[in-house]
Short mmCIF file of C-alpha atoms and ligand atoms in Angstrom, two decimals:
data_model
loop_
_atom_site.label_atom_id
_atom_site.label_comp_id
_atom_site.label_asym_id
_atom_site.label_seq_id
_atom_site.Cartn_x
_atom_site.Cartn_y
_atom_site.Cartn_z
CA MET A 327 194.99 92.20 49.33
CA LEU A 328 194.26 95.11 47.33
CA ASN A 329 190.42 95.59 46.35
CA ILE A 330 189.90 97.16 43.03
CA ALA A 331 186.74 98.35 41.36
CA VAL A 332 187.17 98.61 37.63
CA LEU A 333 184.93 100.94 35.73
CA VAL A 334 184.37 100.88 32.05
CA SER A 335 182.08 102.09 29.22
CA GLY A 336 182.69 99.45 26.08
CA GLY A 337 184.85 96.82 24.68
CA GLY A 338 186.87 96.13 28.25
CA THR A 339 189.67 95.11 26.78
CA ASN A 340 191.58 96.95 29.28
CA LEU A 341 189.52 94.89 31.86
CA GLN A 342 190.53 91.59 30.41
CA ALA A 343 194.02 92.51 30.53
CA ILE A 344 193.45 92.71 34.19
CA ILE A 345 191.67 89.82 34.41
CA ASP A 346 194.00 87.66 32.49
CA ALA A 347 197.44 89.54 34.68
CA ILE A 348 195.30 88.50 37.78
CA ALA A 349 194.60 84.69 36.79
CA ASP A 350 198.55 84.16 35.88
CA GLY A 351 200.20 86.30 38.41
CA THR A 352 201.27 89.25 36.79
CA ILE A 353 199.31 91.09 38.71
CA GLN A 354 199.29 89.46 42.96
CA ASN A 355 197.76 90.42 45.75
CA THR A 356 194.85 91.72 44.43
CA ARG A 357 190.88 91.19 43.70
CA ILE A 358 188.60 92.79 41.37
CA CYS A 359 185.50 93.67 43.57
CA LEU A 360 183.32 95.76 41.13
CA VAL A 361 183.10 96.31 37.48
CA LEU A 362 180.81 98.67 36.52
CA SER A 363 179.62 100.09 33.92
CA ASN A 364 177.98 103.56 32.54
CA ASN A 365 176.30 101.51 29.57
CA ASP A 366 174.64 98.97 29.27
CA GLY A 367 174.61 95.86 26.79
CA VAL A 368 178.54 96.68 26.66
CA TYR A 369 180.55 93.69 25.94
CA ALA A 370 182.91 94.58 29.00
CA LEU A 371 180.05 93.35 31.02
CA GLU A 372 180.20 90.15 29.33
CA ARG A 373 183.78 89.77 29.99
CA ALA A 374 182.92 90.36 33.70
CA LYS A 375 180.06 87.92 34.07
CA LYS A 376 182.81 85.09 31.96
CA ALA A 377 185.06 85.82 34.68
CA GLY A 378 182.69 85.61 37.65
CA LEU A 379 182.71 89.00 38.57
CA GLU A 380 180.48 91.29 40.73
CA SER A 381 179.15 93.91 37.84
CA CYS A 382 176.66 96.58 37.66
CA VAL A 383 175.31 99.16 35.66
CA LEU A 384 174.78 103.16 36.52
CA SER A 385 173.58 104.75 33.58
CA PRO A 386 173.40 108.67 34.06
CA ARG A 387 170.20 108.76 31.73
CA SER A 388 168.41 106.62 34.70
CA PHE A 389 168.83 109.55 37.33
CA PRO A 390 166.68 112.56 37.66
CA SER A 391 170.01 114.43 38.26
CA ARG A 392 174.11 114.22 37.43
CA GLU A 393 174.36 115.00 41.18
CA ALA A 394 171.95 112.06 41.83
CA PHE A 395 174.03 110.12 39.09
CA ASN A 396 177.38 111.21 40.71
CA HIS A 397 176.10 110.24 44.26
CA ALA A 398 174.62 106.67 43.37
CA LEU A 399 178.22 106.45 41.76
CA LEU A 400 180.13 107.09 44.77
CA GLN A 401 178.03 105.26 46.96
CA LYS A 402 178.36 101.68 44.75
CA VAL A 403 182.20 102.03 44.65
CA GLN A 404 182.25 102.46 48.65
CA GLU A 405 179.61 99.96 49.33
CA SER A 406 182.08 97.77 47.10
CA GLY A 407 185.05 97.60 49.74
CA ALA A 408 187.43 98.95 46.57
CA ASP A 409 190.87 100.58 47.71
CA LEU A 410 191.28 101.25 44.40
CA VAL A 411 189.42 102.62 41.48
CA VAL A 412 190.46 101.49 37.84
CA LEU A 413 189.12 103.75 35.33
CA ALA A 414 189.55 101.16 31.83
CA GLY A 415 188.04 103.17 29.28
CA PHE A 416 185.20 104.68 31.59
CA LEU A 417 183.99 107.97 29.42
CA CYS A 418 182.36 109.82 32.06
CA VAL A 419 183.43 112.52 34.54
CA ILE A 420 184.83 111.80 37.41
CA PRO A 421 182.68 113.72 39.78
CA GLU A 422 184.82 116.07 42.16
CA GLU A 423 183.13 114.35 45.62
CA MET A 424 184.68 110.91 44.04
CA VAL A 425 188.24 112.46 43.56
CA ARG A 426 188.12 113.95 46.85
CA ALA A 427 187.37 110.68 48.37
CA TYR A 428 190.02 108.59 46.09
CA GLU A 429 192.70 110.56 46.42
CA ASN A 430 195.33 109.54 44.55
CA ARG A 431 193.40 106.18 44.49
CA ILE A 432 192.02 106.49 41.25
CA LEU A 433 193.88 105.03 38.24
CA ASN A 434 193.11 105.86 34.73
CA ILE A 435 194.78 104.72 31.13
CA HIS A 436 194.59 107.12 28.46
CA PRO A 437 195.65 106.35 24.99
CA SER A 438 198.61 108.81 24.44
CA LEU A 439 202.00 110.22 25.91
CA ILE A 440 200.54 113.02 28.12
CA PRO A 441 200.85 115.98 27.83
CA SER A 442 200.07 115.59 24.05
CA PHE A 443 196.70 114.73 22.71
CA CYS A 444 194.70 114.41 26.27
CA GLY A 445 192.33 116.91 28.06
CA THR A 446 188.45 117.45 27.44
CA GLY A 447 187.48 115.68 24.00
CA TYR A 448 190.47 113.76 23.54
CA TYR A 449 189.05 109.99 24.40
CA GLY A 450 189.19 106.59 22.48
CA LEU A 451 189.74 107.25 18.66
CA LYS A 452 189.56 110.93 18.39
CA VAL A 453 193.28 110.67 20.26
CA HIS A 454 194.76 108.74 17.55
CA GLU A 455 192.87 110.50 14.95
CA ALA A 456 194.43 113.92 16.26
CA ALA A 457 197.54 112.40 16.75
CA LEU A 458 197.70 110.85 13.04
CA GLU A 459 196.35 114.74 11.78
CA ARG A 460 199.61 116.18 13.66
CA GLY A 461 201.58 113.31 11.98
CA VAL A 462 203.80 112.74 15.20
CA LYS A 463 205.87 109.49 14.58
CA ILE A 464 205.67 108.24 18.47
CA SER A 465 202.63 107.93 19.98
CA GLY A 466 201.65 105.40 23.43
CA ALA A 467 199.78 105.14 26.30
CA THR A 468 200.12 106.64 29.79
CA VAL A 469 198.95 105.49 33.45
CA HIS A 470 197.71 108.19 35.70
CA PHE A 471 196.31 108.98 39.15
CA VAL A 472 193.03 111.11 38.60
CA ASP A 473 192.99 115.03 40.08
CA SER A 474 189.96 117.19 39.36
CA GLY A 475 191.40 118.06 36.05
CA THR A 476 191.16 116.15 32.89
CA ASP A 477 194.11 113.74 32.62
CA THR A 478 196.10 116.43 34.70
CA GLY A 479 197.04 114.14 37.86
CA PRO A 480 200.38 112.81 38.48
CA ILE A 481 201.71 110.38 36.40
CA LEU A 482 202.76 106.48 37.43
CA LEU A 483 203.95 104.80 34.16
CA GLN A 484 203.86 105.17 30.46
CA LYS A 485 204.80 103.31 27.15
CA ALA A 486 205.96 104.83 23.70
CA VAL A 487 204.76 102.96 20.53
CA GLU A 488 206.28 103.64 17.01
CA VAL A 489 203.48 105.14 14.41
CA GLN A 490 203.65 103.59 11.04
CA SER A 491 203.57 105.54 8.23
CA ASP A 492 200.02 103.54 6.70
CA ASP A 493 198.45 103.81 10.13
CA THR A 494 194.60 104.39 10.55
CA PRO A 495 193.23 105.48 13.73
CA LYS A 496 191.88 101.91 14.14
CA SER A 497 195.25 100.24 13.40
CA LEU A 498 197.35 102.62 15.88
CA GLN A 499 194.81 102.20 18.55
CA ARG A 500 194.92 98.60 18.13
CA ARG A 501 198.83 98.90 18.47
CA ILE A 502 198.81 101.46 21.29
CA MET A 503 196.47 98.66 23.10
CA GLU A 504 198.88 95.66 22.63
CA GLN A 505 202.06 97.07 23.10
CA ALA A 506 201.15 99.48 25.90
CA GLU A 507 197.67 99.81 27.38
CA TRP A 508 197.18 96.10 27.95
CA LYS A 509 200.84 95.95 29.85
CA ILE A 510 201.19 99.06 31.78
CA LEU A 511 198.21 99.09 33.24
CA PRO A 512 198.19 95.49 35.01
CA GLN A 513 201.84 96.86 35.76
CA ALA A 514 200.69 100.18 37.42
CA ILE A 515 197.66 98.17 39.44
CA ASP A 516 200.60 95.02 40.30
CA LEU A 517 203.30 98.43 41.79
CA ILE A 518 200.24 99.47 43.55
CA ALA A 519 199.35 96.41 45.55
CA HIS A 520 203.02 95.66 46.41
CA GLY A 521 203.34 99.64 48.20
CA ARG A 522 205.48 100.51 45.66
CA VAL A 523 203.98 103.86 44.49
CA SER A 524 203.41 107.33 46.65
CA VAL A 525 202.74 110.77 45.65
CA GLU A 526 204.12 113.98 46.56
CA ASN A 527 204.19 116.81 45.46
CA ARG A 528 202.04 115.82 42.66
CA LYS A 529 204.68 113.59 41.47
CA VAL A 530 204.31 109.93 41.74
CA ILE A 531 207.46 107.91 43.39
CA VAL A 532 207.71 104.16 42.55
CA GLN A 533 209.92 102.41 45.06
C1 GAR B 1289 191.44 102.72 25.83
O1 GAR B 1289 191.82 102.45 24.51
C2 GAR B 1289 191.42 103.78 26.85
O2 GAR B 1289 192.98 103.96 26.56
C3 GAR B 1289 190.66 104.46 26.22
O3 GAR B 1289 189.30 104.02 25.86
C4 GAR B 1289 189.80 102.74 25.51
C5 GAR B 1289 188.86 101.83 25.89
O4 GAR B 1289 189.09 100.62 25.62
N1 GAR B 1289 190.58 105.56 27.24
C6 GAR B 1289 190.21 107.00 26.76
O5 GAR B 1289 190.72 107.53 26.03
C7 GAR B 1289 190.10 107.67 28.07
N2 GAR B 1289 190.38 109.03 27.87
P1 GAR B 1289 188.62 99.12 26.05
O6 GAR B 1289 187.29 99.06 26.95
O7 GAR B 1289 188.73 98.37 25.25
O8 GAR B 1289 189.55 98.93 27.47
#
C-alpha cells in the first residue's frame, strides 16, 4: 500500500481527482494518509473533511521563521508515514531538507508543458495568462518529480491541450484541468503505486 501525503493551497480540484480515482479504482493500492494546507479556510480542506481524511493546516505566518515552518512541514509529513508527497496546487517552495529526505518521492502537477511557462513566478492563472500572451496554440499539464530547482525535476507524464481563439486565462485553466491535470496526476500516482516508475540520470523510466 502506497501512503500519500497531499499538499494543497486552494480549491483542491486535483485533490478531489485523487480522492475520486482512489474510490473508483483508477488509482489502486494507495491511501491518502494526510492532507496538508498552508492556508486555513480553503475549499481543499472541506474536500478532505467530506472524504473523511486526516488534514492539518501549517501556515508559514504562524511560525517565527521560515526555517521553523520548513522543519515543521517535514516533520508533519514524516509523522504521517507518507511514502510519496503529492503537491496538488501547493504554492509554497519545498524546503531543500524535504527534497533531500524525499528524493524522487515528491510529485508536482504544473499547468503547462514544461519547459514552457514554468519556473519562479509561474503558478496558477499566471501560467495561462503567459501562454495566451505568447499566443501558443497548444498548452497542457506536466507531472514531474521535485528537485531543488523550480519545475526542473524529472518529467513523468505530460498531456497536451488545445488553446482556443476565444480563451481567457480562466477558460484555458479549466480545460487544462479537465482534460489533462485531473487525468495525469491520478495516472502518475497509480504508476508509482504499481512500482512501475524509476529515475535514472534525471530521466523517468516507466515500465
Ligand atoms: C492547478 O492548476 C495546478 O496545476 C496549479 O495550481 C492549480 C491548483 O488547483 N499548480 C501550479 O501552478 C504549481 N506551479 P486546485 O487547488 O484546484 O487543484
